[in-house]
């Protein structure tokens, strides 16, 4: 099947709008826990002398061949003295050609990383030894490192050596410390833990707990055929939990996508995920950038240049839930116009007129008909004074065709897609009752998330009471509870009553809710 994961990058706030795709190295072995099965780094003469040889010890055959090799050389030649720095460097950064920062950085202002390079927090003298590359992204590189103090692996994000990236990374540090320390002190809400941060050779380094594959990698491993519904439910529930906390803290993630949701090591053999990458995040009400979110997951209000809130993360979340189920991005548009056209075709309807009237970019995508647009059949007979431009109209205006991507599944509505997607081999007519109910619940769940009107789109808390999430019987379209503003302390909020379940919500995180 053709790769559809390109163009998945976050737009990222200027001036660091992305240009290249994230590099996903193979890091199957990087899932936390592999170290536990490997021999300890200590208690072996070779490893004690040279951290270079530590990696060898993980592979038994190689380990036997090279065991005590340094001592053997010493016996043969008393003059022999093993010096780490004389080893040829195994570079991990590309390009590895020194250009800036006294030859430490490449042309992209990335620190040139190589195996066994030490990143040191000078204040605490804590050392992180680089082992392999996990990802090269917009803001810098993420390397798997060995933390000698705790005898465990960590993921260290080494930010590019440029003021704009540094500033944004400081924001990531401050928002994540707030989330970790104030809103999720017991690490219960599926948000990555930040462990340390420090400057190193003019680069800000941020240390995170080591997590596993991201959800896009997981989908690829499954040949992009989607996950079983039980996993879609479990992951959705956990991402929602994180979103509830973020909304409570007034934080908009701004780049929610499968690549930024990582699998956690199994606890009691239960699958789990955590949200990462707060590098584009901002506080609600203090939004600065308009070019945010990765294109496939970009909300209508961001596309249209309308003021945005935490609701944009719920749109992205809806796209992710659908993708987890069908295995492919829901709106893989090759341009913003293409994304918006797909939304309108698949979801039905379009953004409300008052949003279109006020949004900055409406004219890029829509034609204003002056009065209620008559007979807009393509949109369920929707009455609007706007309609989306045709491809020909865009071409006539821009003197070039808009970029339109491939359709990877039959064109049509989202509900039909969920029921008819080939890999699932589902057919509403012959589905067993229980599966049919699950699919109906999923379709209804998605309805509240990929809702054009940000004011009507469900909040994370409202979505968390949906039967698809709670696992309760789906008896008909879900009516969300009206929600009071979330008390932004993340704790100790009272629950008036607990309608419709929500039992999985961690204690203290349910703000007041009541039925209409
Ligand atoms: N804690 C972690 N554990 C394991 N891998 C990680 C961790 N954090 C990041 N990664 C890997 O590194 C990649 C890039 O991380 P991150 O998204 O934080 O960086 P970024 O520079 O903001 O990237 P992007 O430009 O894609 O948004 C992730 O997709 C993931 O594969």
Coordinates of C-alpha atoms and ligand atoms in Angstrom, one line a residue:
X1 CA 0.0 0.0 0.0
X2 CA 1.2 3.5 -0.8
X3 CA 2.8 5.4 2.0
X4 CA 0.5 8.1 3.2
X5 CA 2.5 9.4 6.1
X6 CA 4.3 12.1 4.2
X7 CA 3.2 15.7 4.7
X8 CA 2.4 14.9 8.3
X9 CA 4.5 17.6 9.8
X10 CA 3.2 20.3 12.0
X11 CA 3.1 23.6 10.4
X12 CA 5.0 24.8 13.5
X13 CA 5.1 28.4 14.4
X14 CA 7.2 30.6 12.1
X15 CA 10.1 31.0 11.7
X16 CA 10.5 27.3 12.0
X17 CA 7.8 26.1 9.7
X18 CA 8.8 22.5 8.9
X19 CA 10.5 21.5 5.7
X20 CA 11.5 17.9 6.2
X21 CA 9.8 14.8 7.5
X22 CA 10.5 13.4 10.9
X23 CA 13.1 10.6 10.6
X24 CA 11.8 7.5 12.2
X25 CA 14.8 5.3 12.9
X26 CA 14.1 1.7 13.7
X27 CA 13.9 1.6 17.4
X28 CA 12.0 -1.5 18.2
X29 CA 14.5 -2.3 20.8
X30 CA 14.1 1.1 22.3
X31 CA 10.9 0.3 24.1
X32 CA 11.6 0.8 27.7
X33 CA 12.3 -2.4 29.5
X34 CA 14.9 -3.9 27.1
X35 CA 17.6 -2.6 29.4
X36 CA 16.1 -4.6 32.3
X37 CA 16.7 -7.8 30.4
X38 CA 20.3 -6.8 29.4
X39 CA 23.1 -7.2 31.9
X40 CA 23.8 -4.3 34.1
X41 CA 26.3 -1.7 32.8
X42 CA 28.3 -2.1 36.0
X43 CA 30.0 -5.2 37.3
X44 CA 32.0 -5.8 34.2
X45 CA 35.6 -4.7 33.8
X46 CA 35.2 -3.9 30.1
X47 CA 32.2 -1.8 30.6
X48 CA 33.7 -0.1 33.5
X49 CA 36.7 1.0 31.4
X50 CA 34.8 1.9 28.3
X51 CA 31.2 2.9 27.9
X52 CA 31.8 2.2 24.2
X53 CA 31.6 -1.5 24.8
X54 CA 28.5 -1.4 26.8
X55 CA 26.2 -1.7 23.8
X56 CA 28.1 -4.9 22.8
X57 CA 27.0 -6.6 25.9
X58 CA 23.4 -6.7 24.8
X59 CA 24.2 -9.2 22.1
X60 CA 25.4 -12.5 23.5
X61 CA 27.5 -13.7 20.6
X62 CA 29.2 -10.4 20.0
X63 CA 29.6 -10.1 23.8
X64 CA 31.4 -13.5 24.0
X65 CA 33.7 -12.6 21.1
X66 CA 34.7 -9.3 22.6
X67 CA 34.6 -10.2 26.3
X68 CA 37.7 -9.0 28.2
X69 CA 39.2 -7.9 25.0
X70 CA 40.8 -4.8 26.6
X71 CA 42.4 -7.0 29.3
X72 CA 43.6 -9.4 26.6
X73 CA 45.3 -6.6 24.8
X74 CA 46.8 -5.3 28.0
X75 CA 48.2 -8.8 28.7
X76 CA 49.7 -8.9 25.2
X77 CA 51.2 -5.4 25.4
X78 CA 51.7 -3.7 28.8
X79 CA 52.0 -0.4 27.0
X80 CA 48.4 -0.8 25.7
X81 CA 46.2 1.9 27.0
X82 CA 42.5 2.0 26.0
X83 CA 41.4 5.6 25.1
X84 CA 37.8 6.2 24.4
X85 CA 38.4 9.3 22.3
X86 CA 40.5 7.5 19.7
X87 CA 37.5 5.4 18.7
X88 CA 36.1 6.3 15.3
X89 CA 32.9 8.3 15.8
X90 CA 29.6 6.8 14.8
X91 CA 27.6 9.8 13.8
X92 CA 23.9 9.9 14.3
X93 CA 23.1 13.4 13.0
X94 CA 22.7 14.0 9.4
X95 CA 24.4 15.9 7.9
X96 CA 27.4 15.4 10.2
X97 CA 29.5 18.1 8.6
X98 CA 30.6 20.7 11.1
X99 CA 29.6 24.2 10.2
X100 CA 28.7 26.3 13.2
X101 CA 29.4 26.6 16.9
X102 CA 33.1 25.8 16.8
X103 CA 32.4 22.8 14.7
X104 CA 30.0 21.2 17.1
X105 CA 26.9 22.0 15.0
X106 CA 25.9 21.2 11.4
X107 CA 24.5 23.6 8.8
X108 CA 21.0 23.2 10.3
X109 CA 22.2 24.3 13.8
X110 CA 21.8 20.7 15.1
X111 CA 24.4 19.5 17.5
X112 CA 26.3 16.7 15.8
X113 CA 25.4 13.7 17.8
X114 CA 27.4 10.5 17.8
X115 CA 27.4 7.3 19.8
X116 CA 28.8 7.7 23.3
X117 CA 28.8 11.5 23.2
X118 CA 28.1 12.7 26.7
X119 CA 25.5 15.4 27.4
X120 CA 26.2 16.8 30.8
X121 CA 24.0 18.8 33.1
X122 CA 26.8 20.8 34.7
X123 CA 24.7 21.9 37.7
X124 CA 24.0 18.3 38.9
X125 CA 26.9 16.7 37.0
X126 CA 24.4 14.2 35.6
X127 CA 25.6 12.6 32.4
X128 CA 23.6 11.3 29.5
X129 CA 25.4 9.0 27.1
X130 CA 24.0 9.1 23.6
X131 CA 23.2 5.7 22.1
X132 CA 20.9 6.1 19.1
X133 CA 18.7 8.5 17.3
X134 CA 15.0 8.3 17.9
X135 CA 13.8 11.2 15.8
X136 CA 15.0 14.3 14.0
X137 CA 12.2 16.9 14.0
X138 CA 11.5 20.5 13.6
X139 CA 13.0 21.6 16.9
X140 CA 16.0 19.4 17.0
X141 CA 16.8 15.8 17.6
X142 CA 15.7 13.2 20.1
X143 CA 18.3 10.7 21.1
X144 CA 18.1 7.6 23.2
X145 CA 20.6 8.1 26.0
X146 CA 21.9 6.1 29.0
X147 CA 21.4 7.8 32.3
X148 CA 24.3 6.6 34.3
X149 CA 22.9 7.9 37.6
X150 CA 19.6 5.9 37.4
X151 CA 20.9 3.1 35.2
X152 CA 18.1 3.5 32.8
X153 CA 17.4 4.9 29.3
X154 CA 16.0 8.3 28.7
X155 CA 15.0 10.3 25.6
X156 CA 16.9 13.6 25.3
X157 CA 15.6 16.3 23.0
X158 CA 18.5 18.4 21.9
X159 CA 17.1 21.7 20.6
X160 CA 18.6 23.5 17.6
X161 CA 21.1 26.2 18.5
X162 CA 18.9 29.2 17.4
X163 CA 17.2 31.8 19.5
X164 CA 13.7 31.1 18.1
X165 CA 13.9 27.4 18.8
X166 CA 15.4 28.0 22.2
X167 CA 12.5 30.4 23.2
X168 CA 9.9 27.9 22.0
X169 CA 11.7 25.1 23.9
X170 CA 11.7 27.1 27.1
X171 CA 7.9 27.3 26.6
X172 CA 7.8 23.5 26.2
X173 CA 9.8 23.2 29.4
X174 CA 7.6 25.6 31.4
X175 CA 4.2 24.1 30.2
X176 CA 5.3 20.6 30.7
X177 CA 6.7 21.3 34.2
X178 CA 3.4 22.9 35.0
X179 CA 1.4 19.9 33.7
X180 CA 3.7 17.3 35.3
X181 CA 4.1 19.0 38.7
X182 CA 0.8 20.8 39.3
X183 CA -1.8 18.9 37.3
X184 CA -0.5 15.4 37.2
X185 CA 1.9 14.9 40.1
X186 CA 1.3 11.2 40.3
X187 CA 1.8 10.5 36.6
X188 CA -1.7 9.2 36.1
X189 CA -2.8 11.2 33.1
X190 CA -0.9 9.9 30.1
X191 CA 1.4 12.9 29.6
X192 CA 5.1 12.4 29.1
X193 CA 7.3 13.1 32.1
X194 CA 10.0 15.6 31.8
X195 CA 13.0 14.5 33.9
X196 CA 15.6 17.2 33.5
X197 CA 16.7 20.1 31.3
X198 CA 20.0 21.9 30.9
X199 CA 22.1 23.8 28.5
X200 CA 24.9 21.9 26.7
X201 CA 27.3 23.6 24.2
X202 CA 24.7 26.3 23.4
X203 CA 21.9 23.8 23.0
X204 CA 19.0 23.3 25.4
X205 CA 18.6 19.7 26.2
X206 CA 15.3 18.3 27.6
X207 CA 15.3 14.8 29.2
X208 CA 12.1 12.8 29.1
X209 CA 11.2 9.3 30.3
X210 CA 11.9 6.8 27.6
X211 CA 8.8 5.7 25.7
X212 CA 8.1 3.2 22.9
X213 CA 6.8 3.4 19.4
X214 CA 4.5 6.2 18.3
X215 CA 1.0 5.4 17.0
X216 CA 1.9 6.1 13.4
X217 CA 4.7 3.5 13.7
X218 CA 2.2 1.1 15.2
X219 CA -0.3 1.6 12.4
X220 CA 2.5 1.1 9.9
X221 CA 3.5 -2.2 11.6
X222 CA -0.1 -3.3 11.1
X223 CA 0.2 -2.5 7.3
X224 CA -2.0 0.6 7.8
X225 CA -5.1 -1.6 8.3
X226 CA -6.2 -0.1 11.6
X227 CA -6.4 -1.4 15.1
X228 CA -8.9 -3.5 16.8
X229 CA -11.7 -1.5 18.3
X230 CA -10.7 -2.4 21.8
X231 CA -7.3 -0.7 21.3
X232 CA -8.9 2.3 19.6
X233 CA -11.1 2.6 22.7
X234 CA -8.3 2.2 25.2
X235 CA -6.0 4.6 23.5
X236 CA -8.8 7.1 22.9
X237 CA -9.7 7.0 26.6
X238 CA -6.2 7.6 27.7
X239 CA -5.6 10.5 25.2
X240 CA -8.9 12.0 26.4
X241 CA -7.6 11.8 29.9
X242 CA -4.6 13.8 28.9
X243 CA -6.8 16.3 27.1
X244 CA -9.0 16.8 30.1
X245 CA -5.9 17.7 32.2
X246 CA -4.5 20.0 29.4
X247 CA -7.8 21.8 29.1
X248 CA -8.0 22.1 32.9
X249 CA -4.6 23.7 32.8
X250 CA -5.6 26.0 29.9
X251 CA -3.0 24.4 27.6
X252 CA -3.5 23.9 23.8
X253 CA -1.2 21.2 22.5
X254 CA -1.4 22.5 18.9
X255 CA 0.2 19.5 17.3
X256 CA -1.7 16.4 18.3
X257 CA -1.1 13.6 15.8
X258 CA -0.3 9.9 15.9
X259 CA 3.5 10.6 15.8
X260 CA 3.1 12.5 19.1
X261 CA 1.4 9.7 21.0
X262 CA 3.8 7.1 22.2
X263 CA 3.2 3.7 23.6
X264 CA 4.2 3.2 27.2
X265 CA 5.9 0.1 28.6
X266 CA 3.2 -2.4 29.5
X267 CA 2.1 -2.3 33.1
X268 CA 0.3 -5.5 34.1
X269 CA 0.3 -6.4 30.4
X270 CA -2.1 -3.5 29.7
X271 CA -1.5 -1.3 26.6
X272 CA -1.0 2.4 27.3
X273 CA -0.1 5.6 25.6
X274 CA 1.2 9.1 26.5
X275 CA 1.1 12.4 24.8
X276 CA 4.4 14.0 23.9
X277 CA 5.8 17.1 22.2
X278 CA 4.6 20.2 23.8
X279 CA 7.0 22.2 21.5
X280 CA 4.1 23.9 19.7
X281 CA 1.9 24.2 22.8
X282 CA 0.5 27.5 24.1
X283 CA -1.8 28.8 26.7
X284 CA -5.5 29.4 25.8
X285 CA -6.2 33.1 25.4
X286 CA -2.5 33.7 24.7
X287 CA -2.3 32.3 21.2
X288 CA 0.3 33.9 19.1
X289 CA 0.7 31.8 16.0
X290 CA -1.9 31.2 13.3
X291 CA 0.1 28.6 11.3
X292 CA -0.2 25.6 13.6
X293 CA -1.1 21.9 13.7
X294 CA -0.1 19.3 11.2
X295 CA -2.1 19.7 8.0
X296 CA -4.0 16.4 8.2
X297 CA -5.0 17.1 11.7
X298 CA -5.6 20.9 11.3
X299 CA -8.9 22.1 12.5
X300 CA -11.3 24.1 10.3
X301 CA -10.9 27.2 12.5
X302 CA -7.1 27.2 12.2
X303 CA -7.4 26.6 8.4
X304 CA -9.8 29.6 8.2
X305 CA -7.7 31.9 10.4
X306 CA -10.3 32.1 13.2
X307 CA -9.4 32.6 16.9
X308 CA -8.8 29.1 18.4
X309 CA -9.1 27.4 21.7
X310 CA -8.4 23.9 23.2
X311 CA -11.2 22.8 20.8
X312 CA -8.6 22.5 18.0
X313 CA -7.0 19.6 19.9
X314 CA -10.4 17.8 20.0
X315 CA -10.6 18.1 16.2
X316 CA -7.2 16.5 15.9
X317 CA -8.2 13.9 18.4
X318 CA -11.2 13.0 16.3
X319 CA -8.9 12.6 13.2
X320 CA -6.6 10.4 15.3
X321 CA -9.4 8.1 16.6
X322 CA -10.7 7.6 13.0
X323 CA -7.2 6.9 11.8
X324 CA -6.6 4.4 14.5
X325 CA -9.6 2.5 13.3
X326 CA -9.3 2.7 9.6
X327 CA -5.4 2.8 9.6
X328 CA -5.2 5.8 7.3
X329 CA -5.4 9.5 7.9
X330 CA -9.0 10.8 7.6
X331 CA -8.2 14.0 5.7
X332 CA -4.9 13.4 4.0
X333 CA -5.2 16.6 1.9
X334 CA -2.2 17.7 -0.3
X335 CA -3.1 21.3 0.4
X336 CA -5.3 23.2 2.8
X337 CA -8.0 23.5 0.2
X338 CA -7.9 19.8 -0.3
X339 CA -8.1 19.1 3.4
X340 CA -11.1 21.5 3.8
X341 CA -12.9 19.9 0.7
X342 CA -12.4 16.4 2.2
X343 CA -13.8 17.6 5.5
X344 CA -16.9 19.0 3.9
X345 CA -17.4 15.9 1.7
X346 CA -16.8 13.3 4.5
X347 CA -18.4 15.0 7.5
X348 CA -21.2 16.8 5.7
X349 CA -21.9 20.5 6.4
X350 CA -19.4 23.2 6.7
X351 CA -18.2 25.8 9.2
X352 CA -21.1 28.0 10.4
X353 CA -21.7 31.3 8.7
X354 CA -20.8 33.5 11.7
X355 CA -17.4 31.8 11.8
X356 CA -16.9 32.2 8.0
X357 CA -18.0 35.9 8.3
X358 CA -15.2 36.6 10.8
X359 CA -12.4 34.3 9.8
X360 CA -9.4 35.9 8.1
X361 CA -9.0 33.2 5.4
X362 CA -12.6 32.6 4.3
X363 CA -12.0 34.1 0.9
X364 CA -9.2 31.6 0.2
X365 CA -11.7 28.8 0.3
X366 CA -15.2 30.0 0.0
X367 CA -17.4 32.0 -2.3
X368 CA -19.9 34.4 -0.7
X369 CA -23.2 34.3 -2.4
X370 CA -24.6 37.4 -0.8
X371 CA -27.6 35.8 0.7
X372 CA -28.5 32.3 1.8
X373 CA -26.9 30.1 -0.8
X374 CA -29.8 28.3 -2.5
X375 CA -29.9 24.5 -3.0
X376 CA -26.5 23.7 -1.6
X377 CA -27.3 20.0 -2.1
X378 CA -23.8 18.8 -1.5
X379 CA -24.2 19.8 2.1
X380 CA -27.4 18.1 3.1
X381 CA -29.4 21.1 1.8
X382 CA -27.5 23.2 4.3
X383 CA -28.6 26.8 4.1
X384 CA -25.6 29.0 4.1
X385 CA -24.5 32.2 2.3
X386 CA -21.1 30.6 1.6
X387 CA -20.1 27.6 -0.5
X388 CA -16.6 26.2 -1.0
X389 CA -14.9 27.2 -4.2
X390 CA -14.6 24.5 -6.9
X391 CA -11.2 23.4 -8.1
X392 CA -11.8 25.3 -11.3
X393 CA -12.6 28.5 -9.4
X394 CA -9.4 28.2 -7.3
X395 CA -7.4 27.6 -10.5
X396 CA -8.9 30.6 -12.2
X397 CA -8.1 32.8 -9.2
X398 CA -4.6 31.5 -8.5
X399 CA -3.6 30.6 -12.1
X400 CA -2.6 27.2 -10.9
X401 CA -4.5 24.1 -9.9
X402 CA -4.9 23.5 -6.2
X403 CA -3.0 20.4 -5.0
X404 CA -5.3 17.5 -4.6
X405 CA -4.1 14.3 -3.0
X406 CA -5.1 10.7 -3.7
X407 CA -8.1 9.1 -2.0
X408 CA -7.1 6.0 -0.3
X409 CA -10.6 4.8 0.5
X410 CA -13.9 5.1 -1.3
X411 CA -15.2 8.7 -1.4
X412 CA -18.2 9.2 0.8
X413 CA -19.4 9.9 4.3
X414 CA -17.5 9.0 7.4
X415 CA -20.2 6.7 8.7
X416 CA -20.2 4.7 5.5
X417 CA -16.4 4.5 5.6
X418 CA -16.4 3.1 9.2
X419 CA -18.9 0.4 8.2
X420 CA -17.5 -0.4 4.8
X421 CA -13.8 -0.1 5.1
X422 CA -12.3 -3.1 3.2
X423 CA -9.8 -4.2 5.9
X424 CA -12.5 -4.4 8.5
X425 CA -14.8 -6.3 6.2
X426 CA -17.8 -5.0 8.0
X427 CA -21.2 -4.7 6.5
X428 CA -23.8 -3.1 8.6
X429 CA -26.3 -5.7 7.4
X430 CA -24.4 -8.8 8.4
X431 CA -22.5 -7.5 11.4
X432 CA -23.0 -9.3 14.7
X433 CA -25.2 -7.1 17.0
X434 CA -22.3 -6.3 19.4
X435 CA -19.9 -5.2 16.7
X436 CA -22.6 -3.2 15.0
X437 CA -23.3 -1.4 18.2
X438 CA -19.6 -0.7 18.7
X439 CA -19.3 0.8 15.2
X440 CA -22.4 2.9 15.7
X441 CA -21.0 4.1 18.9
X442 CA -17.7 5.0 17.2
X443 CA -19.5 6.8 14.4
X444 CA -21.5 8.8 17.0
X445 CA -18.4 9.5 19.0
X446 CA -16.6 10.9 15.9
X447 CA -19.7 13.1 15.1
X448 CA -19.0 15.1 18.2
X449 CA -15.3 15.5 17.6
X450 CA -15.1 16.4 13.9
X451 CA -17.8 19.0 14.4
X452 CA -17.2 22.1 12.3
X453 CA -18.4 24.5 14.9
X454 CA -15.8 24.8 17.7
X455 CA -18.5 25.9 20.1
X456 CA -20.5 22.8 19.5
X457 CA -17.5 20.4 19.4
X458 CA -17.4 18.3 22.5
X459 CA -14.9 19.1 25.2
X460 CA -12.7 16.3 26.4
X461 CA -14.8 15.9 29.5
X462 CA -18.0 15.7 27.5
X463 CA -16.5 13.2 25.1
X464 CA -15.2 11.1 28.0
X465 CA -18.8 10.2 29.0
X466 CA -19.6 8.9 25.6
X467 CA -20.6 5.2 25.5
X468 CA -17.8 4.5 23.1
X469 CA -15.4 5.5 25.8
X470 CA -17.3 4.3 28.9
X471 CA -18.1 0.9 27.2
X472 CA -21.8 1.3 28.1
X473 CA -24.5 0.1 25.8
X474 CA -25.0 2.5 22.9
X475 CA -28.7 3.3 22.7
X476 CA -28.8 6.3 20.4
X477 CA -27.1 9.6 19.7
X478 CA -25.2 10.9 22.7
X479 CA -26.3 14.2 24.3
X480 CA -23.3 15.7 26.1
X481 CA -23.7 17.2 29.5
X482 CA -23.4 20.9 29.8
X483 CA -20.1 21.7 31.4
X484 CA -19.1 24.4 33.8
X485 CA -15.7 26.1 33.1
X486 CA -13.1 23.7 34.3
X487 CA -11.5 24.7 37.5
X488 CA -7.9 25.2 36.5
X489 CA -6.3 23.4 39.4
X490 CA -6.5 19.9 38.1
X491 CA -7.5 18.6 41.5
X492 CA -10.1 18.6 44.1
X493 CA -13.0 19.6 41.8
X494 CA -16.3 18.3 43.0
X495 CA -18.7 16.2 41.0
X496 CA -22.4 17.1 41.4
X497 CA -23.4 13.8 40.1
X498 CA -21.7 11.2 37.9
X499 CA -24.1 10.6 35.0
X500 CA -23.4 7.9 32.5
X501 CA -20.3 6.4 34.1
X502 CA -17.0 8.1 33.6
X503 CA -15.7 5.7 36.2
X504 CA -12.3 5.4 34.6
X505 CA -11.6 9.1 35.2
X506 CA -8.9 9.5 37.8
X507 CA -10.1 10.8 41.1
X508 CA -10.2 14.6 41.4
X509 CA -10.3 15.4 37.7
X510 CA -14.0 15.5 37.1
X511 CA -15.3 19.1 37.2
X512 CA -18.9 19.8 37.8
X513 CA -21.2 18.4 35.2
X514 CA -24.9 18.2 34.9
X515 CA -27.4 17.2 32.3
X516 CA -29.2 19.8 30.1
Ligands
LIG1 N1 10.1 10.3 25.4 C1 10.3 9.7 24.2 N2 10.6 8.4 24.1 C2 10.8 7.8 22.9 N3 10.8 8.4 21.7 C3 10.6 9.8 21.8 C4 10.4 10.5 23.0 N4 10.1 11.8 22.7 C5 10.3 11.9 21.3 N5 10.5 10.7 20.8 C6 10.7 10.4 19.3 O1 11.2 11.5 18.7 C7 10.3 12.0 17.7 C8 10.4 13.5 17.7 O2 10.0 14.0 19.0 P1 9.3 15.4 19.2 O3 8.0 15.3 18.4 O4 9.2 15.7 20.6 O5 10.3 16.4 18.5 P2 10.0 17.6 17.5 O6 11.3 18.2 17.1 O7 9.0 18.5 18.1 O8 9.4 16.8 16.3 P3 8.3 17.2 15.2 O9 8.9 18.3 14.4 O10 8.0 16.0 14.4 O11 7.1 17.7 15.9 C9 8.9 11.5 18.2 O12 8.0 11.3 17.1 C10 9.3 10.1 18.7 O13 9.4 9.2 17.7

